[in-house]
Tab-separated table of C-alpha atoms in Angstrom:
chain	number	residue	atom	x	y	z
A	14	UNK	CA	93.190	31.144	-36.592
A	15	UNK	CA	90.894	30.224	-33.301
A	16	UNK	CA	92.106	28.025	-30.780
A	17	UNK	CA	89.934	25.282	-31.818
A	18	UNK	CA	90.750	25.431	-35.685
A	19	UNK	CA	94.665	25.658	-34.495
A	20	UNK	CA	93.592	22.358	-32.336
A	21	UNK	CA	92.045	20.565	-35.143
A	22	UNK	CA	94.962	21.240	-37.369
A	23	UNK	CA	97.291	20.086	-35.266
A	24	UNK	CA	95.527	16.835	-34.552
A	25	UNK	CA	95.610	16.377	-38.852
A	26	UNK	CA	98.938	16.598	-39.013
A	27	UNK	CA	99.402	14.465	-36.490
A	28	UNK	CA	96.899	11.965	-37.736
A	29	UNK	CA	98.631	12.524	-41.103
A	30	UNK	CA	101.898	11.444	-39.421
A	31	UNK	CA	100.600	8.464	-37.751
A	32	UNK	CA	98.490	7.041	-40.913
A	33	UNK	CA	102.251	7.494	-42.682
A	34	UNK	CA	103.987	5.613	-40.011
A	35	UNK	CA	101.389	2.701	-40.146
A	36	UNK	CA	101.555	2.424	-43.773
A	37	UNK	CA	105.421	2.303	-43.928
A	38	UNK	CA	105.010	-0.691	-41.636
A	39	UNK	CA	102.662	-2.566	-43.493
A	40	UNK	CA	104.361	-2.245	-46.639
A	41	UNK	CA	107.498	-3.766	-45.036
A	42	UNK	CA	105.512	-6.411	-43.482
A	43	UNK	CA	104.698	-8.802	-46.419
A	44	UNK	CA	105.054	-12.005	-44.855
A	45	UNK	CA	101.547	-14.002	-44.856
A	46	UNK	CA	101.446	-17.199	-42.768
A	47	UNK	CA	100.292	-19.050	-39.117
A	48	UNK	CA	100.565	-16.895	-36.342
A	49	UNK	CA	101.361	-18.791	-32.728
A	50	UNK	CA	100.013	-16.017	-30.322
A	51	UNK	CA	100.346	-17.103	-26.072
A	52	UNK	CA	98.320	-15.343	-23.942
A	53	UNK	CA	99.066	-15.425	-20.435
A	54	UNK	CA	99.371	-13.040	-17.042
A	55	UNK	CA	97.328	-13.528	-13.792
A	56	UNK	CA	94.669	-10.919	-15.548
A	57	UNK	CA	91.509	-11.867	-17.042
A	58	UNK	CA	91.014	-12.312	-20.027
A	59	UNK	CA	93.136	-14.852	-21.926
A	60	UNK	CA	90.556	-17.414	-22.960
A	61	UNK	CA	88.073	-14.909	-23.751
A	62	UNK	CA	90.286	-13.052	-25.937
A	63	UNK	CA	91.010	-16.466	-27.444
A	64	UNK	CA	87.561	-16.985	-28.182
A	65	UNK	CA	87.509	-13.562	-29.596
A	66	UNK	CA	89.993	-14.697	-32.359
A	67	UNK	CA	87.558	-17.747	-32.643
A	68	UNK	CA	84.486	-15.704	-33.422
A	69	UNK	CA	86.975	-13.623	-35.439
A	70	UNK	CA	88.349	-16.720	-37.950
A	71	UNK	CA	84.721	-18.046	-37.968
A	72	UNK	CA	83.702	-14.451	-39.449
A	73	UNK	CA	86.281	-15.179	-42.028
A	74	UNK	CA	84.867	-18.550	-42.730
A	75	UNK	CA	87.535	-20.464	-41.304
A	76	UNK	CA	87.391	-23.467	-39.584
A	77	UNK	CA	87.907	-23.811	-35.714
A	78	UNK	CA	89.437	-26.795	-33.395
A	79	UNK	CA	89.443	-26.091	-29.875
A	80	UNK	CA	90.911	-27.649	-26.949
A	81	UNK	CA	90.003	-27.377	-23.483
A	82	UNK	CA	92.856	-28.984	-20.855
A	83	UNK	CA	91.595	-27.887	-17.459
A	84	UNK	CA	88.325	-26.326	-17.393
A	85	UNK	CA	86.326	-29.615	-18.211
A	86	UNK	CA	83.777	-29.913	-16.306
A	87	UNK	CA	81.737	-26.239	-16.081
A	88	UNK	CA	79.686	-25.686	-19.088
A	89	UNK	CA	81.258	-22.411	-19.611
A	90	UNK	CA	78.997	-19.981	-21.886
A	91	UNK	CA	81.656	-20.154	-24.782
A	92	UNK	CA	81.059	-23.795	-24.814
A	93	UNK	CA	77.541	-23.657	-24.980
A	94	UNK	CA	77.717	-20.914	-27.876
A	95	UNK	CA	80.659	-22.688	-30.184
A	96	UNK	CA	79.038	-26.201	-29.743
A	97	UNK	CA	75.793	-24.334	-32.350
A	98	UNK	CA	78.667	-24.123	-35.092
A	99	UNK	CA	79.264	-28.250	-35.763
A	100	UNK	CA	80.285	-28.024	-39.186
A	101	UNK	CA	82.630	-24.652	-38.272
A	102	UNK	CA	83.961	-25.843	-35.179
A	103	UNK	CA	85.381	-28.791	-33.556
A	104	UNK	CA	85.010	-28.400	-30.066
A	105	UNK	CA	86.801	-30.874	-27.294
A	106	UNK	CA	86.780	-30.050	-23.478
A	107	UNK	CA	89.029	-32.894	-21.615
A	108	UNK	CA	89.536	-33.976	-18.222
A	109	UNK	CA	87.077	-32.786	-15.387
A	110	UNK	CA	86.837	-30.116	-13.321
A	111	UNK	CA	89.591	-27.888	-11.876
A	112	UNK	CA	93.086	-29.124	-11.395
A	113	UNK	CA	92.385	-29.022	-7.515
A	114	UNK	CA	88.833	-30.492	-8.004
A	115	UNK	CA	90.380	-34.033	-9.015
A	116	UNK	CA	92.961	-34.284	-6.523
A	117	UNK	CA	94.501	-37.123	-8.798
A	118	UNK	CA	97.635	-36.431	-10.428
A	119	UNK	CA	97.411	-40.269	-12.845
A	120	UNK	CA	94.317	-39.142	-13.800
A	121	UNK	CA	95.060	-35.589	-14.797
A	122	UNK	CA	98.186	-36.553	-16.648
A	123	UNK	CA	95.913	-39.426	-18.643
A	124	UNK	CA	93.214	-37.227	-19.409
A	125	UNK	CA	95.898	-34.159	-20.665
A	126	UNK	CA	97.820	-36.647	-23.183
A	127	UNK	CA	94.166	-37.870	-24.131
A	128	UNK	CA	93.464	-34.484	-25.124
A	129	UNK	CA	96.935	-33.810	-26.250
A	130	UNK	CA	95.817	-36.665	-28.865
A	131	UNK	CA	93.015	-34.482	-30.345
A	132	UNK	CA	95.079	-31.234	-30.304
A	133	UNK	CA	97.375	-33.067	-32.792
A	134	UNK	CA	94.564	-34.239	-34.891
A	135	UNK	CA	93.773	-30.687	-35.679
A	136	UNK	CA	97.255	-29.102	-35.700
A	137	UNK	CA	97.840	-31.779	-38.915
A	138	UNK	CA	94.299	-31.117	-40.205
A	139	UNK	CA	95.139	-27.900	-43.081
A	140	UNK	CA	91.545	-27.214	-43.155
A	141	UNK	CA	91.408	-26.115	-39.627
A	142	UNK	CA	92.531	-22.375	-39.956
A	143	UNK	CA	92.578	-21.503	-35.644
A	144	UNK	CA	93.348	-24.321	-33.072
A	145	UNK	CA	92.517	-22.667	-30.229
A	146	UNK	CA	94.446	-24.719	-27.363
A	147	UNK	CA	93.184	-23.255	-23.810
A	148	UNK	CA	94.570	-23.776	-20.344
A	149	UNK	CA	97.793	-25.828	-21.938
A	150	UNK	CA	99.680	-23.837	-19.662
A	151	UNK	CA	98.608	-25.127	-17.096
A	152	UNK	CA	98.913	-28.628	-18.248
A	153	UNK	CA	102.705	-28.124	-19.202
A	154	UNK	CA	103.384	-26.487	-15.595
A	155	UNK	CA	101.901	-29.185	-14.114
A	156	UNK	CA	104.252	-31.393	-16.332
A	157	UNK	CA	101.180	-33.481	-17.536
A	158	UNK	CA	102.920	-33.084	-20.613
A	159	UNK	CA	105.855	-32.845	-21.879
A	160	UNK	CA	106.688	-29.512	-23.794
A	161	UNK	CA	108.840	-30.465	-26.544
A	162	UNK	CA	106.830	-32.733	-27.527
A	163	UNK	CA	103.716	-30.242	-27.724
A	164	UNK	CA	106.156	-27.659	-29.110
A	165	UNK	CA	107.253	-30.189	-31.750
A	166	UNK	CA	103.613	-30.626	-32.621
A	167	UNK	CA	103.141	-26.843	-33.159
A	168	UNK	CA	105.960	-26.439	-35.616
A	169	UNK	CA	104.722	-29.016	-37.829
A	170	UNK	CA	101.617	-27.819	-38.136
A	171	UNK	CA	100.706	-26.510	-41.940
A	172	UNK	CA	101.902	-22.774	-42.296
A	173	UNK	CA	98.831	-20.882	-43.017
A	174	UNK	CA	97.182	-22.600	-39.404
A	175	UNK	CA	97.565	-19.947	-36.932
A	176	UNK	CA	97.553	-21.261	-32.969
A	177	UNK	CA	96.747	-19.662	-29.528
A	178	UNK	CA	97.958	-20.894	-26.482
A	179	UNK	CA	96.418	-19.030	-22.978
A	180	UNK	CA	97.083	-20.114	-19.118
A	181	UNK	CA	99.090	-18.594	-16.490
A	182	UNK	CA	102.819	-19.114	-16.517
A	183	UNK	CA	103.907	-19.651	-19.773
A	184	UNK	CA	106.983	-21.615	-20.377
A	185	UNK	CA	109.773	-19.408	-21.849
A	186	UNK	CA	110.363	-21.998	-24.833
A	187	UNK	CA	106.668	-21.428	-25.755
A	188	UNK	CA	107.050	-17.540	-24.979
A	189	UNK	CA	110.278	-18.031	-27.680
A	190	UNK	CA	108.652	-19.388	-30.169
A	191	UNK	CA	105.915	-17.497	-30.445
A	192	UNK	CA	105.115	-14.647	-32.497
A	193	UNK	CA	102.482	-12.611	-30.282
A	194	UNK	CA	102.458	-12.763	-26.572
A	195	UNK	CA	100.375	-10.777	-24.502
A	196	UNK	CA	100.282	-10.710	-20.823
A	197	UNK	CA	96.938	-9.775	-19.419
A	198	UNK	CA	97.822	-8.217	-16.253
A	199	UNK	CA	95.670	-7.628	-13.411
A	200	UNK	CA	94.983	-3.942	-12.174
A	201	UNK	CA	92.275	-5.171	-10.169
A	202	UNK	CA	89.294	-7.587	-9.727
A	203	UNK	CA	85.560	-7.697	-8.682
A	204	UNK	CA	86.299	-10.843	-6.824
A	205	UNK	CA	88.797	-9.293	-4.621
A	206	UNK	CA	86.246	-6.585	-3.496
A	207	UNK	CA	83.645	-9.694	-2.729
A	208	UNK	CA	81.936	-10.200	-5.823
A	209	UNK	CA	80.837	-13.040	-6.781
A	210	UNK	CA	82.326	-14.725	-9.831
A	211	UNK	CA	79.253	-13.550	-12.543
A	212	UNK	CA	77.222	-15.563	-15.545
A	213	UNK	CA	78.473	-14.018	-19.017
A	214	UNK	CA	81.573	-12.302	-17.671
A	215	UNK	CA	83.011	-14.762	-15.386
A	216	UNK	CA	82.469	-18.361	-16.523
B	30	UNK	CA	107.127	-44.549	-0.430
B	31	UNK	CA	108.126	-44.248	-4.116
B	32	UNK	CA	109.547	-40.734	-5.650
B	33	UNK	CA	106.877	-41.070	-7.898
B	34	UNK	CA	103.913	-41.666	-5.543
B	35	UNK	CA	105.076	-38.872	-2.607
B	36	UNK	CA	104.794	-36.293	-5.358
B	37	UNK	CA	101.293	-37.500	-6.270
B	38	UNK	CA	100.736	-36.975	-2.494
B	39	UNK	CA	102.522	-33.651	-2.548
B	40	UNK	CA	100.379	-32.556	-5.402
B	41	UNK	CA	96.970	-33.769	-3.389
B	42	UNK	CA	97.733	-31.987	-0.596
B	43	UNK	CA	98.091	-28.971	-2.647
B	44	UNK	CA	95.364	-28.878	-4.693
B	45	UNK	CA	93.331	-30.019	-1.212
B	46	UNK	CA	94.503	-26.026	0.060
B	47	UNK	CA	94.010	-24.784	-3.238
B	48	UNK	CA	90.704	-25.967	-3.452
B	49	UNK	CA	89.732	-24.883	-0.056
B	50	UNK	CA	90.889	-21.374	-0.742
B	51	UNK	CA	88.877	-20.897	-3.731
B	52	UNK	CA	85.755	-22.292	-1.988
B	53	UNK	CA	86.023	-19.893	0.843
B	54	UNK	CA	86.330	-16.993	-1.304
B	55	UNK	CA	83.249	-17.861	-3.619
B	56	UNK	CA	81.610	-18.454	-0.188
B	57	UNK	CA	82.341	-14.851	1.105
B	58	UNK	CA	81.721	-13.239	-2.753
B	59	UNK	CA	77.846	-13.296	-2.352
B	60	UNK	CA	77.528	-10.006	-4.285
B	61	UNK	CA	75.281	-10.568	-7.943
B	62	UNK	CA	75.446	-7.478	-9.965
B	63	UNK	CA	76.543	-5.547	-13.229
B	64	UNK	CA	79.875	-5.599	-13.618
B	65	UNK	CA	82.018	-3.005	-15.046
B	66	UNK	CA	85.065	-4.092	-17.027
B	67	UNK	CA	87.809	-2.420	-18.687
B	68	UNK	CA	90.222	-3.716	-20.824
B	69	UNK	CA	93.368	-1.192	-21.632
B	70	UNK	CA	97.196	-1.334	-22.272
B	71	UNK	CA	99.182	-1.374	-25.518
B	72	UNK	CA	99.306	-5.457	-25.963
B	73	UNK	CA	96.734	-7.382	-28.181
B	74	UNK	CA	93.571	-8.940	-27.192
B	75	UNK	CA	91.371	-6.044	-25.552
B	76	UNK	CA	88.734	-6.558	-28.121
B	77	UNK	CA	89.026	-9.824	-28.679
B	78	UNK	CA	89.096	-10.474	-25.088
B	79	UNK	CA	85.420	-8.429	-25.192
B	80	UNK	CA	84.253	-10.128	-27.969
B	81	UNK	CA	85.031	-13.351	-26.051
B	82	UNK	CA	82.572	-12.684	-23.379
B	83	UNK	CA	79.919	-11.536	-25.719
B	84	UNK	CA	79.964	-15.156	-26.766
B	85	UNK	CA	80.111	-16.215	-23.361
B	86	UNK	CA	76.745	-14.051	-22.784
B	87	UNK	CA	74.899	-15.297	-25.838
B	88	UNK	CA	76.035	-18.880	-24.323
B	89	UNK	CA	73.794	-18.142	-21.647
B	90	UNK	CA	71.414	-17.042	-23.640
B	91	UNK	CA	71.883	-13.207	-22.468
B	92	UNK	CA	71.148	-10.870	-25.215
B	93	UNK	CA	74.265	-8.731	-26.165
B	94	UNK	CA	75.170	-4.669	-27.369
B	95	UNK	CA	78.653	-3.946	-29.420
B	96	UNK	CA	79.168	-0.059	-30.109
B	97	UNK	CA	82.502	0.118	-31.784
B	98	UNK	CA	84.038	3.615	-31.720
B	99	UNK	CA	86.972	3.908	-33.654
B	100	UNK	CA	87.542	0.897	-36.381
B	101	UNK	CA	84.633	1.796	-38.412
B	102	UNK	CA	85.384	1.290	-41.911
B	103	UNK	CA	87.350	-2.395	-42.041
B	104	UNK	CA	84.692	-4.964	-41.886
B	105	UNK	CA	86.194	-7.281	-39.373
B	106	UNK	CA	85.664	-11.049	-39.043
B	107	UNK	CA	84.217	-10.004	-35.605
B	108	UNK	CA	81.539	-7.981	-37.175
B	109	UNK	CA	80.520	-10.383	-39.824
B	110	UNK	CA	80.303	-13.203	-37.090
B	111	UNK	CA	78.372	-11.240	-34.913
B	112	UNK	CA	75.682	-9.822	-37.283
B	113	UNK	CA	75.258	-13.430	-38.132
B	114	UNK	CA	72.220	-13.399	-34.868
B	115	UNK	CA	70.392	-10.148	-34.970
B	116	UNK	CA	68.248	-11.266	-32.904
B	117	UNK	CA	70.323	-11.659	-30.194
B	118	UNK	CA	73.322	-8.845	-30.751
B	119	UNK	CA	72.328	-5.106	-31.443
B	120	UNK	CA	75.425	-4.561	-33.388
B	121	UNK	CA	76.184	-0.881	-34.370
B	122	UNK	CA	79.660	0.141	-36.467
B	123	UNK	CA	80.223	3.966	-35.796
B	124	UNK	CA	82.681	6.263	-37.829
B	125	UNK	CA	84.611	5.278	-40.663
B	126	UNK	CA	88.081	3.631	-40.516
B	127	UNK	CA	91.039	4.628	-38.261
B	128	UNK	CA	91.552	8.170	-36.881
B	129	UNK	CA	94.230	8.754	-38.409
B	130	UNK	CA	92.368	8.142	-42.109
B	131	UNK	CA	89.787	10.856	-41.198
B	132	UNK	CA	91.975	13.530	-40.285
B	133	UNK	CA	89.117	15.381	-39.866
B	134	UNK	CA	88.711	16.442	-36.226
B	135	UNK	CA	84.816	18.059	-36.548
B	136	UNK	CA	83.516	14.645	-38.409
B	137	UNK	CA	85.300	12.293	-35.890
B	138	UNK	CA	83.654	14.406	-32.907
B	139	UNK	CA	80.153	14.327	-34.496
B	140	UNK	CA	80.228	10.523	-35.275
B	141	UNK	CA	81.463	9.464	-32.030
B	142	UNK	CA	78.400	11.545	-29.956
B	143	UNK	CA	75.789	9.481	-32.331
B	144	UNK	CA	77.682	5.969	-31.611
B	145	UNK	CA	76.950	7.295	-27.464
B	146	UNK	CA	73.783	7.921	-28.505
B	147	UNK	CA	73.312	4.536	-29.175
B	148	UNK	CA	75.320	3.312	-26.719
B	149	UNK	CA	72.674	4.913	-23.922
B	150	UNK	CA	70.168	3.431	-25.337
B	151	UNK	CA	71.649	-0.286	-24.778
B	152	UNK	CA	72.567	1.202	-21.430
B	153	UNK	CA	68.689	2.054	-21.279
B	154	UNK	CA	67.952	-1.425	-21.737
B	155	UNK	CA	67.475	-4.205	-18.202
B	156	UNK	CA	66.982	-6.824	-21.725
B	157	UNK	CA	70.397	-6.125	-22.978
B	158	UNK	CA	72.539	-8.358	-20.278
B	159	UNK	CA	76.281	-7.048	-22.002
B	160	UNK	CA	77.034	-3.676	-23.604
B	161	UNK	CA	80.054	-3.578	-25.413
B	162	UNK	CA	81.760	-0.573	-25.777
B	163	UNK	CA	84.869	-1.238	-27.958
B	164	UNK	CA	87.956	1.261	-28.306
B	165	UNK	CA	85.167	3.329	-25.945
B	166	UNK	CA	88.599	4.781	-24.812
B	167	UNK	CA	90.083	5.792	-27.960
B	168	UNK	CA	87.356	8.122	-28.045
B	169	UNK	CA	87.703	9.826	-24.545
B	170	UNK	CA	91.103	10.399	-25.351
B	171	UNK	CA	90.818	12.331	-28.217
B	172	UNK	CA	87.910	14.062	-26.164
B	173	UNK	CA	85.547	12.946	-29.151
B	174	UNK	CA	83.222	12.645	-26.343
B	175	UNK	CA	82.351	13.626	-22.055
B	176	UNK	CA	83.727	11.361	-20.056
B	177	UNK	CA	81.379	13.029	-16.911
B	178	UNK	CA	78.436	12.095	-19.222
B	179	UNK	CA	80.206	8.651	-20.402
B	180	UNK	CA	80.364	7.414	-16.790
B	181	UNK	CA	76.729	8.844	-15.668
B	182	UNK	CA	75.140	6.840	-18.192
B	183	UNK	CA	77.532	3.967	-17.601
B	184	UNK	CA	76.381	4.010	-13.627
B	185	UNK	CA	73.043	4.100	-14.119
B	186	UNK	CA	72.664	1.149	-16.635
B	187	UNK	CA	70.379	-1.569	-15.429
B	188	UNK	CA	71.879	-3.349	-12.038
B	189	UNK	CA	71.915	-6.717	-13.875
B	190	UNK	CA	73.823	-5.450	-16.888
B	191	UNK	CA	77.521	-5.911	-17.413
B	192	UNK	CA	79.593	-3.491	-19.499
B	193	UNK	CA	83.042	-3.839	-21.177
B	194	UNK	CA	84.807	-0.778	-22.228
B	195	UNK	CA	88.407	-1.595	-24.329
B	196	UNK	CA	90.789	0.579	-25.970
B	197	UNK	CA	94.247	2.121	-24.823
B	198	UNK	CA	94.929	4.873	-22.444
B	199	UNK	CA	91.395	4.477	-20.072
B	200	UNK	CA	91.068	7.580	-17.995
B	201	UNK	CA	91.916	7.223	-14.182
B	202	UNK	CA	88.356	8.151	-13.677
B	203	UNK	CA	87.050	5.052	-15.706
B	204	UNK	CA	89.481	2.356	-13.580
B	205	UNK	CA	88.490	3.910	-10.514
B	206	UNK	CA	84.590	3.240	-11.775
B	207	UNK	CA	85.612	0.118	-12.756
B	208	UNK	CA	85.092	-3.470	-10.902
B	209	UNK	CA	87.538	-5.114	-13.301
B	210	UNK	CA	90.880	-3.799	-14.909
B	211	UNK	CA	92.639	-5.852	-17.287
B	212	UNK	CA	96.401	-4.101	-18.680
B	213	UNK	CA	96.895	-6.228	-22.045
B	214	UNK	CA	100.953	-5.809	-21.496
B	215	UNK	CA	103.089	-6.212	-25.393
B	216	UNK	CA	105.271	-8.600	-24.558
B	217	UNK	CA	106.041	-9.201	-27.995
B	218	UNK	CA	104.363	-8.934	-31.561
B	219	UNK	CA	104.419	-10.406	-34.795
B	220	UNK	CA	104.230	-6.762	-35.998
B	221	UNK	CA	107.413	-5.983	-34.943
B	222	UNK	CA	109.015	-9.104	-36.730
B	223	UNK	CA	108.274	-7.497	-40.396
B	224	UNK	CA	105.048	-10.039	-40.403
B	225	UNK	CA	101.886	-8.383	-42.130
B	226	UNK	CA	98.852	-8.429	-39.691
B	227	UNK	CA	96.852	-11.923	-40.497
B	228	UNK	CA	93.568	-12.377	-41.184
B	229	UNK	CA	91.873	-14.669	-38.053
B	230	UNK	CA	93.993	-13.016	-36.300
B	231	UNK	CA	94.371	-9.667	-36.495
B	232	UNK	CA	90.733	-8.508	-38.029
């Protein structure tokens, strides 16, 4: 046999291996219900991956409820594209500005439980398949809310609803109860090297 | 003073440095270009992650390319959100299924040099402002494909034009190329609990 035929054997078999592996796994995993997936890590890429999912459940003809606690004021691009689905997604941004563009700790923790209020509204709502709840991280290390309240709200939610949580810092009750967490890590960043923070990638 | 008000103060002050920080920084970034971003490691969210920012782009009205290598055969919610705006998002499925359902090495190298084919042509193209070249590195590792010829075509894309290249296992080569490295770190799974992979979440 040549080299390459012997190569392309050997990657079947272990293709063959690997497709018998997966399938074993999926078999045993028959449990169908709500996922609550954190994503957090000083990487990038946490809210856009939660978007992802959003574009993702909106392919699959759910509905979508999002939540934004700290990034209020920029009209991100994801903003500006989910606001053209009204009847697919409900769409709240809350508060204003950065954290350290308000200065005002009253007003933060007002504006978080105000948005708190509407993250309820759709963690009840069984029609609303993804709540997508970005930057509550932050708001619960700040302590502009108080966690087991939110993490009351999330296990009452109805079981086929599937939540994502993103923001740095993660509370380990949150990391606990979830069942996906991913932490984006950073290898490295364009900003560090002097780049300027860029349209469609960045914000 | 009250307890109460000197950590409002405390909390001022901080987000005063904070804020200053981040200012100077954006001040001394002045650099607009292409970005090059890759998203790697074994945890969830590299595609999902790129997917966010392709809504992010079409929020800005930036016209968008998605090559996906590898998961060719499951129509993912992804896919059928996408396609939803051809004219905005050149969206190309390459291959068929999983490697490890081919299990045919020849096929799997001939289908992955037409999805670069297309692929160069988006990174041809100063009107396509994000290429998207999903589980891209799924396909170098297998050596489906050149990575010499992979990151030639890759550097000489339009200046403007940012590209996102996910999948596990991205060459040294490809991070060094790279202005922004995300590792998507497992810190734990759903998978792993015996629960079946969801849809709006998974695909």
């Amino acid at each position: 046999m040549s080299e390459s035929a012997e190569r392309d054997e050997r990657h079947k078999a272990r293709m063959q291996r690997k497709k018998a592996v997966v399938e074993e796994k999926i078999a045993q995993a028959g449990d169908e219900r709500g996922l609550l997936l954190v994503h957090t890590g000083n990487g990038k890429g946490k809210s856009s991956s939660a978007f992802g999912m959003a574009a993702r459940a909106l392919g699959h003809g759910m509905k979508v409820g999002v939540v934004q606690f700290i990034k209020g004021a920029a009209s991100t691009g994801e903003e500006a594209f989910f606001r053209r689905f009204p009847d697919e997604v409900r769409y709240h941004v809350m508060g204003e500005g950065f954290t350290w563009n308000t200065q005002d700790r009253q007003r933060d923790i007002a504006k978080a439980r105000e948005a708190w209020a509407v993250a309820r509204e759709l963690l009840a709502d069984e029609n609303v398949g993804l709540v997508l709840l970005d930057e509550l991280n932050i708001a619960l290390r700040y302590g502009y809310l108080e966690l087991a309240e939110v993490l009351d709200d999330i296990r009452r939610r109805p079981p086929r609803q599937h939540v994502v949580v993103t923001g740095r810092g993660a509370p380990a009750e949150l990391i606990e109860a979830a069942d996906t967490v991913t932490e984006m890590g950073l290898v490295k960043h364009a900003f560090q090297a002097g780049v300027k923070a860029q349209k469609g990638v960045e914000f």
